[in-house]
XYZ file of C-alpha atoms in Angstrom:
397
model
C -34.084 -42.623 4.451
C -35.493 -39.614 5.450
C -37.320 -37.492 3.144
C -34.644 -34.850 2.364
C -32.532 -37.864 0.687
C -35.501 -39.655 -1.243
C -35.637 -38.271 -4.256
C -38.952 -39.564 -4.604
C -40.184 -36.968 -2.258
C -40.325 -34.147 -4.026
C -37.492 -31.494 -4.785
C -36.926 -29.925 -1.850
C -33.841 -27.958 -2.789
C -34.094 -24.680 -1.784
C -35.322 -22.106 -4.260
C -33.450 -19.319 -6.085
C -34.518 -16.667 -3.370
C -33.706 -18.661 -0.807
C -29.971 -19.112 -2.114
C -30.171 -15.248 -2.737
C -31.084 -14.536 0.613
C -28.894 -16.898 2.032
C -26.002 -14.673 0.373
C -27.721 -11.167 1.414
C -27.694 -12.363 4.958
C -24.186 -13.173 4.780
C -23.068 -9.892 3.486
C -25.225 -8.190 5.807
C -23.408 -9.866 8.896
C -20.224 -8.947 7.292
C -21.173 -5.338 7.497
C -22.174 -5.642 10.932
C -18.985 -7.297 11.884
C -17.248 -4.378 9.429
C -18.606 -1.648 11.485
C -18.132 -3.057 15.237
C -14.486 -3.649 14.113
C -14.007 -0.223 12.752
C -15.517 0.701 16.273
C -13.265 -1.590 18.243
C -10.029 -0.235 16.092
C -10.883 3.588 16.401
C -10.367 2.982 20.337
C -6.978 1.619 19.868
C -5.584 5.041 17.643
C -5.233 8.641 18.646
C -7.088 11.431 17.282
C -5.152 11.482 14.519
C -5.585 7.998 13.472
C -2.087 6.740 14.603
C -2.316 3.140 16.566
C -1.046 3.752 19.730
C -2.623 0.066 20.969
C -1.461 -2.606 18.598
C -2.121 -5.410 21.239
C -5.784 -4.258 20.859
C -5.533 -3.583 17.175
C -4.569 -7.309 17.050
C -7.503 -8.601 19.120
C -10.146 -6.869 17.321
C -8.940 -8.119 14.389
C -8.942 -11.955 15.107
C -12.064 -11.234 16.821
C -13.265 -9.916 13.330
C -12.086 -13.112 11.593
C -13.609 -15.691 14.356
C -17.097 -13.964 13.510
C -16.543 -13.558 9.728
C -15.974 -17.850 10.085
C -18.757 -18.255 11.962
C -21.151 -15.648 9.711
C -20.174 -17.663 6.752
C -20.591 -21.119 8.242
C -24.359 -20.356 9.069
C -25.374 -18.413 6.294
C -23.693 -19.405 3.211
C -21.527 -22.675 3.688
C -24.774 -24.853 2.966
C -25.954 -22.825 -0.115
C -23.021 -21.282 -1.912
C -22.474 -23.821 -4.343
C -25.888 -24.000 -5.637
C -25.829 -20.081 -6.057
C -23.114 -20.161 -7.813
C -24.766 -23.049 -10.253
C -28.030 -21.011 -10.625
C -26.548 -17.758 -11.070
C -24.451 -19.457 -14.082
C -27.697 -20.821 -15.458
C -29.066 -17.085 -15.613
C -26.071 -15.848 -16.941
C -26.058 -17.886 -19.890
C -29.621 -16.632 -20.714
C -28.920 -13.248 -20.911
C -28.772 -10.996 -23.886
C -25.210 -9.847 -24.796
C -24.258 -6.826 -22.968
C -20.827 -5.424 -22.059
C -20.691 -6.114 -18.470
C -21.373 -9.573 -19.004
C -17.662 -10.659 -19.324
C -17.286 -9.121 -15.794
C -19.861 -10.824 -14.540
C -18.528 -14.282 -15.920
C -14.896 -13.313 -14.098
C -16.319 -12.332 -10.818
C -18.356 -15.837 -10.526
C -15.370 -17.521 -11.668
C -13.315 -15.898 -8.657
C -16.355 -16.737 -6.245
C -16.342 -20.462 -7.272
C -12.676 -20.302 -7.034
C -12.608 -18.685 -3.165
C -15.468 -21.038 -2.294
C -13.210 -24.402 -3.093
C -10.548 -22.509 -1.295
C -12.688 -21.933 2.102
C -13.778 -25.075 1.741
C -10.336 -26.960 1.818
C -9.365 -24.754 4.718
C -12.553 -25.309 6.880
C -12.184 -29.511 6.335
C -8.893 -28.990 8.268
C -9.557 -26.735 11.601
C -7.409 -26.291 14.038
C -7.799 -26.992 17.422
C -10.312 -24.879 19.139
C -8.961 -21.075 20.873
C -5.394 -22.195 19.753
C -2.879 -20.073 18.135
C -3.501 -22.393 14.409
C -7.163 -21.621 14.518
C -6.724 -18.096 14.408
C -3.950 -18.158 11.997
C -6.793 -20.314 9.636
C -9.429 -17.981 10.415
C -6.891 -15.155 9.283
C -5.965 -16.674 6.230
C -9.471 -17.188 5.767
C -10.799 -13.494 6.165
C -9.280 -12.332 2.396
C -11.607 -15.500 0.806
C -14.567 -14.440 2.849
C -14.608 -10.715 1.933
C -14.428 -11.469 -1.821
C -18.170 -13.171 -1.414
C -19.140 -9.809 0.756
C -18.029 -7.706 -1.493
C -18.889 -9.311 -4.937
C -21.457 -12.168 -3.730
C -24.178 -9.657 -4.777
C -23.775 -10.136 -8.514
C -24.401 -13.911 -8.062
C -27.930 -12.929 -5.799
C -29.064 -10.400 -8.235
C -28.423 -13.368 -11.109
C -30.343 -15.950 -9.023
C -33.255 -13.050 -8.243
C -33.529 -12.438 -11.954
C -34.416 -16.092 -12.426
C -37.667 -15.564 -11.144
C -38.188 -12.896 -14.142
C -38.220 -9.403 -14.552
C -36.080 -8.735 -17.228
C -38.519 -7.713 -19.581
C -41.039 -4.994 -19.642
C -44.644 -6.158 -18.748
C -46.650 -3.778 -21.115
C -44.715 -2.166 -23.682
C -46.150 0.731 -25.481
C -46.498 0.535 -29.017
C -44.574 2.091 -31.544
C -47.441 5.086 -32.267
C -47.638 5.586 -28.459
C -43.901 5.648 -28.165
C -43.187 8.600 -30.381
C -46.427 10.682 -29.022
C -45.021 10.190 -25.665
C -41.282 10.842 -26.869
C -42.260 14.034 -28.518
C -44.355 15.236 -25.130
C -41.364 14.707 -23.133
C -38.964 16.150 -25.427
C -40.976 19.623 -25.577
C -41.354 19.637 -21.794
C -37.342 18.941 -21.444
C -36.712 22.262 -23.608
C -39.433 24.020 -21.280
C -37.528 22.380 -17.849
C -40.958 20.203 -16.941
C -39.186 16.776 -17.633
C -37.844 16.124 -13.803
C -35.709 13.176 -13.611
C -35.719 10.974 -10.607
C -34.061 7.968 -10.763
C -32.373 6.060 -13.133
C -30.813 2.316 -13.273
C -29.165 -0.316 -16.380
C -31.220 -3.173 -17.397
C -29.691 -7.095 -17.630
C -29.165 -5.711 -21.788
C -27.073 -2.990 -20.511
C -29.780 -0.018 -21.617
C -29.580 2.567 -19.217
C -33.800 3.355 -18.177
C -34.520 6.729 -16.506
C -37.784 7.679 -14.436
C -39.151 11.555 -14.751
C -42.186 13.724 -13.967
C -43.245 14.595 -17.113
C -45.161 18.053 -15.453
C -47.996 19.841 -17.679
C -50.683 22.065 -16.485
C -49.450 21.758 -12.806
C -49.766 17.681 -12.965
C -47.284 15.585 -13.320
C -47.084 12.228 -14.602
C -43.820 9.390 -14.231
C -42.565 8.511 -17.725
C -39.717 6.320 -18.153
C -37.184 7.201 -21.076
C -34.883 4.253 -22.303
C -31.215 6.151 -23.383
C -29.456 9.029 -22.199
C -31.600 12.087 -21.454
C -28.877 14.478 -21.809
C -28.339 13.323 -25.491
C -30.531 12.944 -28.746
C -32.240 9.628 -29.132
C -33.594 8.635 -26.065
C -37.210 7.498 -26.199
C -40.067 7.087 -23.681
C -41.458 3.350 -23.409
C -43.517 3.766 -20.677
C -46.047 6.443 -18.606
C -47.898 5.692 -15.391
C -49.515 7.048 -12.332
C -46.504 6.637 -9.909
C -42.829 5.458 -9.583
C -44.319 1.959 -7.482
C -46.456 0.866 -10.727
C -43.541 1.973 -12.788
C -41.126 -0.537 -10.652
C -43.967 -3.357 -11.288
C -43.911 -3.106 -15.545
C -40.109 -1.893 -16.132
C -37.120 -4.688 -16.468
C -35.330 -5.035 -13.218
C -32.185 -3.208 -12.475
C -28.928 -4.754 -12.088
C -26.293 -3.811 -9.961
C -24.335 -0.802 -10.791
C -20.949 -0.784 -11.323
C -17.940 0.600 -9.405
C -15.638 3.250 -9.705
C -12.410 1.265 -9.217
C -12.943 -2.360 -9.785
C -9.923 -3.603 -7.597
C -10.818 -2.146 -4.022
C -12.481 -3.618 -1.043
C -14.514 -2.659 1.231
C -13.827 -4.795 3.895
C -10.217 -4.947 3.101
C -9.502 -1.123 3.417
C -6.004 0.280 4.253
C -5.661 1.610 7.387
C -6.463 5.497 7.555
C -3.321 7.802 7.052
C -2.691 10.399 10.178
C -4.426 13.231 9.301
C -5.086 16.594 11.207
C -7.984 18.010 11.177
C -9.084 21.578 9.848
C -10.698 22.417 13.478
C -7.176 21.463 15.025
C -5.607 23.779 12.527
C -7.749 26.610 13.526
C -7.460 26.202 16.817
C -3.312 26.187 16.528
C -4.146 29.355 14.714
C -6.494 31.090 17.362
C -3.873 29.628 20.264
C -1.042 30.600 18.396
C 1.536 33.691 19.929
C 4.065 33.517 16.937
C 4.325 33.548 13.201
C 5.779 30.771 13.217
C 2.944 28.937 15.020
C 0.532 29.804 12.342
C 2.996 29.521 9.383
C 2.748 25.597 10.597
C -0.400 25.503 10.940
C -1.254 26.755 7.355
C 1.782 23.994 6.066
C -0.436 21.247 7.995
C -2.962 22.251 5.761
C -1.053 21.856 2.349
C 1.087 18.853 3.588
C 1.644 16.087 0.565
C 2.382 12.718 1.181
C 1.256 10.080 3.555
C -0.427 12.470 6.114
C -1.473 14.797 3.777
C -3.316 18.041 4.818
C -7.007 18.672 4.418
C -6.093 21.219 1.154
C -4.691 18.109 -0.506
C -7.526 15.784 0.799
C -9.819 18.052 -0.551
C -8.508 18.334 -4.128
C -7.941 14.200 -4.104
C -11.645 14.256 -2.970
C -12.717 16.910 -5.985
C -10.548 14.688 -8.855
C -11.668 11.642 -7.687
C -15.621 13.008 -8.105
C -14.528 14.127 -11.528
C -13.368 10.824 -12.465
C -16.742 9.370 -11.066
C -18.803 11.686 -13.335
C -17.168 10.764 -16.098
C -17.255 6.873 -15.377
C -21.031 7.913 -15.553
C -20.517 7.682 -19.129
C -23.689 10.416 -20.111
C -23.370 13.965 -21.383
C -24.204 15.475 -18.588
C -22.131 13.646 -16.072
C -19.083 14.478 -18.882
C -20.078 18.044 -18.584
C -19.932 18.170 -14.369
C -16.520 16.092 -14.726
C -15.099 18.738 -16.707
C -16.294 21.414 -14.056
C -14.848 19.275 -11.040
C -11.382 19.079 -12.991
C -11.264 22.639 -13.199
C -11.949 23.037 -9.429
C -9.315 20.421 -9.198
C -6.844 22.904 -10.914
C -8.039 25.448 -8.688
C -7.608 23.966 -5.970
C -3.810 23.024 -6.430
C -3.195 26.767 -7.587
C -4.468 27.888 -3.952
C -2.852 25.193 -2.321
C 0.672 26.605 -3.649
C -0.274 30.177 -3.000
C -0.806 28.993 0.829
C 2.090 27.100 0.992
C 4.051 30.297 -0.225
C 2.245 32.569 2.011
C 2.487 30.032 4.735
C 6.731 30.277 4.476
C 6.512 33.909 4.229
C 4.504 34.253 7.176
C 7.253 32.163 9.107
C 9.634 34.168 7.468
C 8.483 37.281 9.441
C 9.705 35.939 12.538
C 7.412 37.977 14.331
C 5.143 37.277 17.623
C 1.725 38.949 18.703
C 2.366 42.539 20.185
C 1.492 42.586 24.166
C -1.127 45.106 24.407
C -3.342 42.246 22.548
C -4.171 41.262 26.434
C -6.691 38.251 27.048
C -9.897 39.184 28.529
C -10.439 37.296 31.919
C -14.314 35.760 31.436
C -15.637 33.178 33.927
C -17.399 30.396 31.816
C -19.645 28.920 33.554
C -20.641 25.165 32.781
C -24.218 24.358 30.767
C -27.015 22.612 32.994
C -26.990 18.996 33.141
C -29.111 17.644 30.875
C -28.879 21.190 28.188
C -29.087 19.727 24.750
C -26.194 21.178 22.297
C -26.922 23.842 19.706
C -28.930 22.163 16.744
C -26.960 22.651 13.776
C -28.271 24.139 10.612
C -29.800 22.221 8.115
C -27.298 21.182 5.139
C -28.295 23.334 1.822
C -29.333 20.780 -1.443
C -31.934 18.431 -2.374
C -32.575 14.894 -1.173
C -31.136 12.415 -3.364
C -33.414 9.571 -4.296
C -32.630 6.207 -4.675
C -34.389 3.087 -5.837
């Protein structure tokens, strides 16, 4: 009897960390497959996103399906059920919180999809046959369930090693003193927020620099810094020390729970602003420019850039509101107002475009072109460096 099959030889089952790493490796591999597939599918489309090589697109998806099955067999198949068992044990020990019901549902879905994957894999089709390709295509939606949501099981397994509690909590007196200092600093604009996360009990923690006499110290806040009632629960010399002491973060939520990163719908055809601007510059008649403007405000499946901008702003408003913080709601109101302004501008551009087209005019002939011989840049010449993007860098935990 081999040591692996002999109970007396010791427990050789993989640790929680090893199980978590297996799922992480599978998700990483799926991300690589997804990026490679997107690149392959891009080559099958024209400049506006329409598929013009359907056979090549089908081949790219078949290659994607096969690679995903191989990734599952290599990284996750030996460990999926054990990982779910560990995740359920940890989940049962967590303090009550609003997100736990959703996590239970995710683990149930992962268990169901794992059973379905194994059932299909136990009945393989002939290699390189149509049956095998159909089987791989049928497996893809189930494999993406693990790729999209397996991080929750991995995170729960990681929590088995601890990290749910603060290692060096402040006394009540220390907490009150530091909170009063931080409140005063916030009023003076000397409390700079760094990053935030949620703990296993569903409470938000935010790190901030408390600046005093040109020196700063890292403080940890529990609660919404934009609303009354938050407290300082720790102070540290640097962020690394705070990360070792404070409760570990749990995975953040999602804006739309029914969307999948790996099963996105095919992109709708769209014309870029640069193409529309080129149409205006190259245009000779009012109708040419009218059509370009109408393309910018077109609605529906192949929506124009202005309509897409409104959708971006309004969706960002939904995100800001979903943060459930005071500042998030304030920003959501601003973005919602901007969305209404873009809607107004879109209607105005549409009306102006129709009026321009109704002029039935062309450019006068005295606007003659200037003949200019444009020499090609020398081989090896670098393109001009774009200006830096304004704004502050976003810090991530």
